[in-house]
Amino acid sequence: MEIAKNDRINSLFEFYEPLLTEKQKAYIEQYYGDDYSLGEIAENFNVSRQAVYDNIKRTEKILEGYEQKLHLFSDFRKRNQVADEISVYVRRAYPSDKQLIQLADRLETTESDSE
């Protein structure tokens, strides 16, 4: 499994998990989060590997569909990128302004808490 795909699905899952069914949540959590094989998941739910595979693929498409419509993940990434740029600029342009540096520190702390 691709690392980038794994990261993307986990990120989308983080944003859109409340919109999924319990079975979809469980399969995605076990497959992408816990790194279970299709066979292990099938055994856990007493279904076929094909049923697990089909459900995971459908759920991936659902997650991507939510992102295409709602843009929560891409907007979050854009906001974090802008916050990073602001923080770097503040540190370079105003290194002696302690209050501004403290605000930049708080911005970075807020970003890392939300990731």
C-alpha angles and dihedrals in degrees: 000000000000116000092219092051091047091052093046095050091046090050093047089046090054090057102037104029094110089061095058130087119253091254092050090049093049095048094047093045092051097042101040102020103037096027094232118166122242088253093054092050091046089052092048092053098033093238135116124278088241091057090052092046093049092048093049093048091048091049092050089055091047091052092048089048092053090050092050090053103036105026093204095143097043091046090050091051092048092051091050091050092051091047089052091051091049092049093050092047093049092050092050100039099039109026093152097048100098095185092052091047089051090052090050089050090052090049091053091047091051090050095050091047091056097048 
